[in-house]
Amino acid sequence: MLKPDMIVNPSELKSTIKNLKDKESFTLLLDITAIDYLKFPVKQPTRFALVYILRDASFKKSVTIKTYVDDATLSVPSLTDIYFAADWAERETFDQYGIKFEGHPNLKRVLNHHQFEGHPLRKDYNITDRQICTETEGLMDEMPKLLTSKGYTQQEQDDMMYLNIGPSHPASHGTIRNFLALEGETIKACVTEIGYLHRGFEKSCETHTYSQIIPYTDRLNYCSAILNNIGYCKTIEEMLDIQITDRAQFIRVIIGELSRIIDHIVCNAANMVDLGGLTNFWFIFSARDKAYDLLSKLTGARLTNSYTRVGGLEYDLYDGFAQDLEDVLKAVEQGTVDALSLVEHNRIFHDRTQDVGVITKEFAISAGITGVNLRAAGVNYDIRKTNPYYHYDSFDFDVVLGSHGDVYDRIMCKFEEMRQSIRIIRQAMKNLPDGEVNVYAPDVLLPAKKDVYGNIEGLMNQFKLTFEGIKVPQGEYYSATEAGNGELGFYVVSDGSGTPYKVKCRPPCFYALGAYSKIVEGGMIADAVVTMASMNFIAGEFDR
């Protein structure tokens, strides 16, 4: 049975985690989640448990800490004074499970509407209950407290101007609301509100088989859907102790890196538009369109591909794929050169991006920021290098780092990461092994159609896998991959049945957006817009 690394008493939780940070350098809080054991087949000490996932300063070691919450109090100490990332992580856990975090400065809902009654991830919450929530959240309960904590008097607060950017605004790049307190055009305080695209991904996972969840992962970061498929399937395969074929691993690398390129194109192209560079947008977006044509030909869908399967892939590569892929890569290379040629020595571009939206190394780590936003701050953390999977350790590529952590570094890091992805893809295509794309595992993968229609065993196997699902061994497991926005993790709890007892997605831009308000305070409104665009917030990912 898969188990957490440490189990501690609630009274020792905070001191244990502080000790891990201070003495063993577990400086990165990846995620916090809860488990409701009300219907779990094995009796647990209490109904609720909290799980904390930490990573050390080398980014090679992680630790999973569990504490069983007292049923009478349903509360534990807050970690917001240790990790900035704990702020939104604890709010989400409170929102979904009703567990309180004593000492949290702003313990309120973050994903669900403030009128919502109950806690939807509790096992006794009826999923068919319908609640109509119509009251607008003014955020004026939050803004005065924030301004007062910053030392502004009531008179100074009354003299400020208050402005909403979003949730329906072109500059918000999705359903994000930022409520600003302004002196002139300078942002004195910012409160971020999300949840507008929350659709209950994790609740839906509890009522679907492991294979049926794959299309739901497409809708997380829909700019690089296949990377979500890969991260989820990799987690389930590790729980099943399945090693997919070398050919499947290489194809996942190829299609995953192509998806990363598409993701970076969307981010940088939209950022250029916000800066007034519409021509740059067309140069690189035309290459993105060619990449979608390729994915459509391979998977049958342009955006939400559902290409991976637990144990392999839906299809092998088609005849002529190599040439089509090379045409796409050449289009990306040319589009990147053309777009960069317009801004590399452009004074307006430099003025608008350099020393704007700066993220320091220390704050980025404390806030749980990963991916290119962290690397642009100069922190060398890429899961493909620190914890390689799918033969990434055999590919020759560089981890791209910035030096200032500003908008300029984030844009340039993404452009260079596109080039590195092209290097990886070409190496993978050159060394692509022969063989099958799916493992032989009748209890995991659907049988071939000739067996379904040709013999009773194949028909029974198809029926049982479709209606009962894959039986994953009982236990708890966390696995992560390097997605378009950073560390995409899945914490899965299995009760041994064909549907997961719990699936928790660790969305990388959830934590980046949680830090956004601190990053833009003190800057200008126009700078807040380009900072948001450079950090690539995807509503499907952070809202789930």
XYZ file of C-alpha atoms in Angstrom:
544
model
C 0.000 0.000 0.000
C 1.301 3.439 -0.953
C 1.699 5.676 2.110
C 2.799 9.235 3.018
C 6.399 9.756 4.144
C 5.507 11.132 7.594
C 2.455 11.090 9.870
C 2.475 13.706 12.646
C 0.080 14.892 15.340
C -1.738 18.188 14.648
C -0.035 19.738 17.681
C 3.379 18.942 16.161
C 2.506 19.809 12.565
C 3.750 23.381 12.442
C 6.976 22.739 14.342
C 7.715 19.677 12.187
C 7.263 21.586 8.921
C 9.225 24.600 10.207
C 12.029 22.243 11.181
C 11.974 20.656 7.715
C 12.263 24.087 6.140
C 14.907 25.551 8.434
C 17.125 22.509 9.036
C 16.564 20.312 5.980
C 15.917 23.055 3.399
C 12.424 21.992 2.329
C 11.831 25.506 1.075
C 9.088 24.832 -1.491
C 5.538 24.104 -0.354
C 4.013 22.381 -3.362
C 0.473 21.757 -2.188
C -1.928 21.251 0.701
C -5.003 19.086 0.452
C -7.403 17.133 2.641
C -8.919 13.656 2.559
C -12.377 12.792 3.874
C -12.243 9.141 4.988
C -15.985 8.928 5.724
C -16.533 6.192 3.102
C -13.023 4.741 2.911
C -13.019 0.920 3.292
C -10.190 0.957 5.866
C -10.986 2.758 9.120
C -8.733 5.742 9.839
C -7.949 7.458 13.179
C -10.208 10.424 12.296
C -12.559 11.348 9.490
C -10.335 14.069 7.994
C -6.623 14.158 7.259
C -4.468 16.921 5.828
C -1.622 16.249 3.401
C 1.315 18.636 2.868
C 3.738 18.121 -0.028
C 7.163 19.794 0.238
C 10.234 19.877 -1.992
C 13.791 20.616 -0.870
C 16.217 23.278 -2.126
C 17.874 20.847 -4.554
C 14.396 20.146 -5.979
C 15.301 16.456 -6.140
C 13.695 15.294 -2.889
C 10.081 15.644 -1.851
C 8.280 14.704 1.340
C 4.596 14.046 1.972
C 3.360 14.818 5.498
C -0.031 13.733 6.796
C -1.838 14.781 9.931
C -5.190 13.461 11.165
C -7.430 16.383 12.120
C -9.340 16.319 15.402
C -13.011 15.658 14.545
C -14.146 17.939 17.378
C -12.230 21.069 16.331
C -11.512 20.511 12.637
C -8.660 22.984 12.884
C -4.873 23.081 12.598
C -2.328 25.935 12.779
C -1.839 28.004 9.629
C 1.500 27.934 7.815
C 1.087 31.361 6.215
C 3.907 32.769 8.380
C 6.241 30.045 7.050
C 5.259 29.810 3.362
C 3.472 32.468 1.307
C 2.041 29.602 -0.792
C 0.020 28.417 2.209
C -2.361 31.389 1.832
C -4.426 30.197 -1.121
C -3.693 26.505 -0.454
C -5.299 26.744 2.998
C -8.188 28.814 1.672
C -8.924 26.155 -0.942
C -8.843 23.369 1.648
C -11.155 25.359 3.925
C -13.469 26.065 0.996
C -13.687 22.446 -0.177
C -13.561 20.598 3.164
C -14.407 23.079 5.930
C -11.149 22.575 7.837
C -10.046 25.737 9.641
C -6.489 27.065 9.749
C -5.936 29.013 12.964
C -4.028 32.226 12.411
C -4.769 32.516 8.693
C -5.102 36.245 7.872
C -7.974 35.882 5.389
C -9.662 32.481 5.674
C -12.494 32.728 3.126
C -13.637 30.785 0.086
C -11.431 30.958 -3.002
C -13.008 28.661 -5.627
C -16.703 28.548 -4.686
C -19.099 31.490 -4.500
C -19.274 33.226 -1.122
C -23.016 32.353 -0.882
C -22.311 28.652 -1.429
C -23.438 26.453 1.458
C -21.505 23.370 2.492
C -18.161 21.960 1.429
C -18.374 20.073 -1.868
C -15.475 17.631 -1.491
C -16.858 16.168 1.704
C -18.144 12.659 1.055
C -21.577 13.447 2.493
C -22.118 16.416 0.165
C -24.835 15.542 -2.344
C -23.493 16.293 -5.800
C -27.027 16.760 -7.163
C -27.764 19.644 -4.789
C -28.262 22.802 -6.811
C -27.487 26.202 -5.359
C -28.247 29.454 -7.138
C -25.712 32.070 -6.028
C -26.358 35.524 -7.455
C -25.016 38.052 -4.958
C -22.005 40.030 -6.198
C -18.866 39.911 -4.056
C -17.802 43.528 -3.537
C -14.443 42.615 -1.928
C -14.805 45.700 0.267
C -14.588 43.411 3.291
C -11.061 42.525 2.191
C -9.637 45.724 0.696
C -9.901 47.997 3.798
C -8.151 45.384 5.947
C -5.390 45.072 3.376
C -4.892 48.838 3.119
C -4.954 49.251 6.906
C -2.304 46.539 7.259
C -0.150 48.557 4.857
C -0.439 51.641 7.114
C -2.954 53.748 5.169
C -5.295 55.909 7.257
C -9.044 55.977 6.712
C -8.753 59.401 5.054
C -6.098 58.106 2.657
C -8.295 55.119 1.824
C -11.282 57.383 1.148
C -9.162 59.445 -1.261
C -8.133 56.391 -3.283
C -9.817 55.279 -6.487
C -11.026 51.678 -6.747
C -10.986 49.834 -10.054
C -11.969 46.365 -11.251
C -9.943 44.698 -14.012
C -12.011 41.667 -14.997
C -13.558 39.207 -14.706
C -14.759 40.046 -18.214
C -11.989 42.171 -19.665
C -9.579 41.545 -22.579
C -6.584 42.326 -20.368
C -7.468 39.638 -17.814
C -6.806 36.814 -20.322
C -9.521 34.702 -18.758
C -12.036 34.871 -15.960
C -9.871 36.684 -13.397
C -10.953 39.667 -11.331
C -8.385 42.048 -9.875
C -9.722 44.726 -7.549
C -7.257 47.610 -7.333
C -6.819 50.522 -4.942
C -5.164 53.367 -6.842
C -3.419 56.642 -6.230
C -3.392 58.107 -9.698
C -2.258 55.148 -11.832
C -0.147 53.583 -9.086
C -1.464 50.367 -7.527
C -1.426 50.594 -3.746
C -3.227 47.309 -3.115
C -4.623 44.462 -5.194
C -7.129 41.740 -4.312
C -7.473 38.854 -6.766
C -10.700 36.873 -7.066
C -11.046 33.599 -8.982
C -13.573 30.771 -9.224
C -15.578 32.029 -12.194
C -14.602 28.944 -14.240
C -14.679 26.471 -11.358
C -16.521 23.358 -12.555
C -15.726 20.773 -9.913
C -12.947 18.805 -11.643
C -11.948 16.966 -8.477
C -15.540 16.143 -7.502
C -16.216 14.813 -11.009
C -13.166 12.535 -10.751
C -14.760 10.734 -7.800
C -17.691 9.532 -9.920
C -15.801 8.472 -13.058
C -13.426 5.635 -13.841
C -9.713 6.355 -14.143
C -9.881 6.292 -17.943
C -12.983 8.501 -18.101
C -11.081 11.261 -16.295
C -8.588 11.750 -19.150
C -10.869 14.097 -21.185
C -11.400 16.213 -18.047
C -7.634 16.772 -17.782
C -7.705 18.313 -21.280
C -9.756 21.163 -19.841
C -7.168 22.152 -17.230
C -4.498 24.023 -19.169
C -6.273 23.826 -22.516
C -3.345 25.565 -24.267
C -1.255 22.400 -23.783
C -3.883 19.727 -23.155
C -1.664 16.726 -23.895
C 0.753 17.678 -21.112
C -2.167 17.342 -18.676
C -3.032 13.920 -20.142
C 0.571 12.821 -19.728
C 0.844 14.004 -16.118
C -2.352 12.267 -15.062
C -1.686 8.977 -16.875
C 1.892 8.876 -15.555
C 0.540 9.086 -11.990
C -1.901 6.203 -12.474
C 0.723 4.091 -14.266
C 3.125 4.540 -11.350
C 0.394 3.508 -8.910
C -0.184 0.402 -11.042
C 3.585 -0.182 -11.325
C 3.317 -0.125 -15.124
C 6.304 0.813 -17.294
C 5.022 1.993 -20.666
C 6.955 1.018 -23.806
C 9.974 3.031 -24.938
C 8.155 4.012 -28.121
C 5.209 5.371 -26.123
C 7.601 7.312 -23.870
C 9.350 8.916 -26.849
C 6.055 9.810 -28.526
C 4.791 11.370 -25.281
C 7.974 13.454 -25.196
C 7.540 14.547 -28.825
C 3.875 15.486 -28.532
C 4.355 16.933 -25.044
C 7.161 19.237 -26.194
C 5.082 20.319 -29.186
C 2.292 21.178 -26.740
C 4.779 23.165 -24.636
C 5.719 25.153 -27.740
C 2.044 25.885 -28.436
C 1.559 26.983 -24.815
C 4.498 29.403 -24.963
C 3.326 30.741 -28.341
C -0.099 31.580 -26.909
C 1.439 33.340 -23.910
C 4.043 35.359 -25.789
C 1.727 36.224 -28.685
C -0.984 37.528 -26.342
C 1.652 39.431 -24.379
C 2.856 41.111 -27.576
C -0.705 42.201 -28.366
C -0.992 43.784 -24.911
C 2.204 45.686 -25.695
C 0.849 46.848 -29.057
C 2.738 44.326 -31.215
C -0.003 42.804 -33.348
C 2.410 41.883 -36.170
C 4.462 39.756 -33.757
C 1.251 37.974 -32.812
C 0.558 36.890 -36.392
C 4.139 35.783 -37.023
C 4.089 33.182 -34.246
C 0.364 32.376 -34.200
C 0.470 31.134 -37.785
C 2.995 28.506 -36.626
C 0.644 27.556 -33.780
C -2.132 26.972 -36.305
C 0.089 24.568 -38.236
C 0.841 22.703 -35.001
C -2.892 22.349 -34.311
C -3.404 20.969 -37.815
C -0.786 18.339 -37.037
C -2.414 17.410 -33.705
C -5.809 17.242 -35.376
C -4.436 14.808 -37.967
C -2.833 12.671 -35.245
C -5.472 12.730 -32.506
C -8.690 13.842 -34.222
C -8.890 17.077 -32.206
C -7.092 20.411 -32.350
C -7.377 21.644 -28.757
C -8.617 18.975 -26.322
C -6.862 15.900 -27.646
C -7.284 13.120 -25.026
C -4.372 11.379 -26.741
C -2.808 9.392 -23.919
C -4.173 6.257 -22.291
C -3.260 4.597 -19.021
C -0.632 2.189 -20.328
C 0.170 3.973 -23.581
C -1.435 6.043 -26.317
C -4.617 6.123 -28.331
C -2.817 5.819 -31.678
C 0.658 5.312 -33.071
C 2.109 7.985 -35.342
C 0.649 8.077 -38.845
C 2.647 7.639 -42.068
C 4.205 10.948 -43.032
C 4.138 12.298 -39.467
C 7.883 12.979 -39.426
C 7.733 15.316 -42.434
C 4.618 17.098 -41.163
C 6.291 17.604 -37.786
C 9.470 18.985 -39.346
C 7.379 21.468 -41.365
C 5.761 22.659 -38.130
C 9.114 22.997 -36.355
C 10.528 25.058 -39.231
C 7.454 27.308 -39.127
C 7.940 27.807 -35.361
C 11.629 28.629 -35.850
C 10.886 31.161 -38.579
C 7.982 32.702 -36.671
C 10.154 33.095 -33.582
C 12.945 34.766 -35.546
C 10.498 37.151 -37.234
C 8.702 38.070 -34.001
C 11.935 38.613 -32.076
C 13.458 40.728 -34.840
C 10.757 43.335 -34.201
C 11.321 43.640 -30.456
C 14.893 42.631 -29.609
C 16.203 46.182 -30.084
C 12.906 48.007 -29.711
C 13.131 50.789 -27.116
C 9.389 50.733 -26.362
C 9.451 46.950 -25.787
C 12.422 47.232 -23.421
C 10.894 50.108 -21.463
C 7.603 48.250 -21.061
C 9.110 44.929 -19.965
C 12.419 45.465 -18.154
C 12.230 45.916 -14.359
C 8.455 45.427 -14.596
C 6.625 42.708 -12.643
C 9.809 41.582 -10.898
C 9.719 38.279 -8.990
C 12.685 37.628 -6.719
C 14.103 34.124 -6.235
C 13.185 34.027 -2.552
C 9.614 35.211 -3.041
C 9.041 32.876 -5.997
C 10.032 29.833 -3.933
C 8.026 30.932 -0.880
C 4.983 31.506 -3.090
C 5.176 28.018 -4.633
C 5.856 29.381 -8.123
C 7.347 26.813 -10.506
C 8.048 26.495 -14.219
C 9.244 29.294 -16.471
C 8.074 31.978 -13.994
C 10.508 30.529 -11.446
C 13.313 29.919 -13.930
C 13.012 33.504 -15.221
C 13.868 34.583 -11.662
C 17.123 32.619 -11.933
C 16.112 29.430 -10.082
C 17.313 26.276 -11.831
C 14.344 23.977 -11.377
C 12.977 21.869 -14.215
C 11.511 18.452 -13.372
C 12.775 17.103 -16.698
C 16.305 17.622 -15.332
C 15.977 17.222 -11.554
C 13.648 14.192 -11.622
C 13.848 12.970 -15.226
C 11.173 10.730 -16.697
C 10.592 9.304 -20.201
C 14.341 9.329 -21.002
C 14.645 13.103 -20.587
C 18.074 12.480 -19.047
C 19.229 11.116 -22.426
C 18.288 14.269 -24.368
C 20.702 17.154 -24.847
C 18.913 20.377 -23.900
C 19.489 23.389 -21.679
C 17.441 24.751 -18.790
C 16.754 28.376 -19.681
C 17.274 30.860 -16.833
C 16.618 34.566 -16.439
C 18.431 36.964 -14.136
C 15.912 39.599 -13.007
C 12.579 37.773 -12.945
C 10.832 40.580 -14.839
C 8.427 40.557 -17.790
C 11.348 40.757 -20.227
C 12.994 37.645 -18.767
C 9.746 35.685 -18.815
C 9.117 36.489 -22.487
C 12.675 35.709 -23.541
C 12.814 32.502 -21.487
C 9.695 31.256 -23.250
C 11.138 32.040 -26.677
C 14.332 30.163 -25.814
C 12.423 27.252 -24.245
C 10.616 26.850 -27.570
C 14.009 26.385 -29.224
C 15.037 23.859 -26.568
C 11.788 21.932 -27.094
C 12.556 21.785 -30.816
C 15.986 20.317 -29.962
C 14.352 17.645 -27.801
C 11.752 16.784 -30.458
C 14.355 16.332 -33.195
C 16.493 14.091 -30.986
C 13.445 12.025 -30.022
C 12.384 11.612 -33.656
C 15.910 10.600 -34.665
C 16.085 7.935 -31.936
C 12.424 6.877 -31.952
C 12.308 3.142 -31.084
C 10.212 0.591 -32.940
C 7.587 -1.475 -31.163
C 4.136 -1.103 -29.677
C 2.702 2.071 -28.168
C 0.657 0.187 -25.559
C 1.736 -2.314 -22.920
C 0.129 -5.731 -22.820
C -2.125 -5.403 -19.778
C -5.640 -6.817 -20.281
C -6.730 -5.489 -16.881
C -5.750 -1.935 -17.863
C -6.125 -1.411 -21.611
C -9.184 -2.057 -23.750
C -8.780 -5.088 -26.045
C -8.412 -4.776 -29.815
C -11.701 -4.526 -31.699
C -11.046 -7.849 -33.433
C -11.010 -9.479 -29.991
C -14.116 -7.610 -28.814
C -16.101 -8.792 -31.812
C -14.275 -12.108 -32.271
C -14.308 -13.876 -28.876
C -16.225 -13.823 -25.605
C -13.137 -13.092 -23.485
C -12.437 -9.880 -25.389
C -16.081 -8.822 -25.139
C -16.156 -9.449 -21.367
C -12.873 -7.602 -20.895
C -14.216 -4.588 -22.813
C -17.421 -4.612 -20.750
C -15.671 -4.836 -17.375
C -13.082 -2.137 -18.135
C -15.756 0.204 -19.487
C -18.250 -0.192 -16.668
C -16.027 -1.110 -13.701
C -12.798 0.662 -14.647
C -9.155 -0.064 -13.890
C -8.616 -1.442 -10.383
C -5.794 0.629 -8.878
C -4.176 -0.734 -5.676
C -5.321 0.912 -2.465
C -3.085 3.766 -1.371
C -2.081 7.397 -1.817
C 0.401 8.733 -4.333
C 1.801 12.022 -5.680
C 3.476 12.372 -9.048
C 4.463 15.428 -11.059
C 5.569 16.426 -14.540
C 6.943 19.620 -16.080
C 3.878 21.146 -17.732
C 3.597 24.398 -19.688
C 3.269 26.539 -16.536
C 5.420 24.503 -14.155
C 4.987 21.546 -11.823
C 1.700 19.847 -12.603
C 1.050 17.325 -9.843
C -1.673 14.792 -9.123
C -2.276 13.444 -5.624
C -4.471 10.369 -6.024
C -6.115 8.297 -3.296
C -7.345 4.859 -4.330
C -9.691 2.633 -2.350
C -9.021 -0.320 -4.655
C -12.121 0.196 -6.800
C -12.384 1.284 -10.435
C -12.996 4.933 -9.542
C -10.560 7.094 -7.564
C -11.481 7.928 -3.990
C -9.851 11.322 -4.474
C -7.905 13.177 -7.157
C -6.179 16.441 -6.254
C -4.632 18.429 -9.083
C -1.723 20.701 -8.177
C -2.169 23.429 -10.830
C 1.032 25.461 -11.282
C -0.616 28.781 -12.167
C -2.896 28.631 -9.092
C 0.118 29.472 -6.943
C 1.531 31.987 -9.422
C -1.799 33.827 -9.458
C -1.926 33.729 -5.664
C 1.297 35.752 -5.684
C 0.222 38.146 -8.454
C -1.230 40.834 -6.172
C 2.076 41.173 -4.287
C 4.008 41.374 -7.544
C 2.004 44.249 -9.052
C 1.546 46.388 -5.936
C 3.562 49.569 -6.281
C 3.502 49.425 -10.076
C 1.303 51.047 -12.701
C -1.996 49.764 -14.115
C -0.425 49.262 -17.554
C 2.414 47.271 -15.962
C -0.093 45.034 -14.170
C -1.612 44.117 -17.535
C 1.668 43.042 -19.157
C 2.746 41.273 -15.960
C -0.429 39.198 -15.993
C 0.055 38.310 -19.652
C 3.682 37.268 -19.075
C 2.764 34.859 -16.255
C 0.320 32.895 -18.430
C -2.638 32.400 -16.102
C -5.027 29.799 -17.563
C -8.477 29.870 -15.953
C -9.189 26.219 -16.713
C -6.100 25.283 -14.708
C -6.346 27.451 -11.591
C -10.153 27.235 -11.292
C -10.481 23.551 -12.195
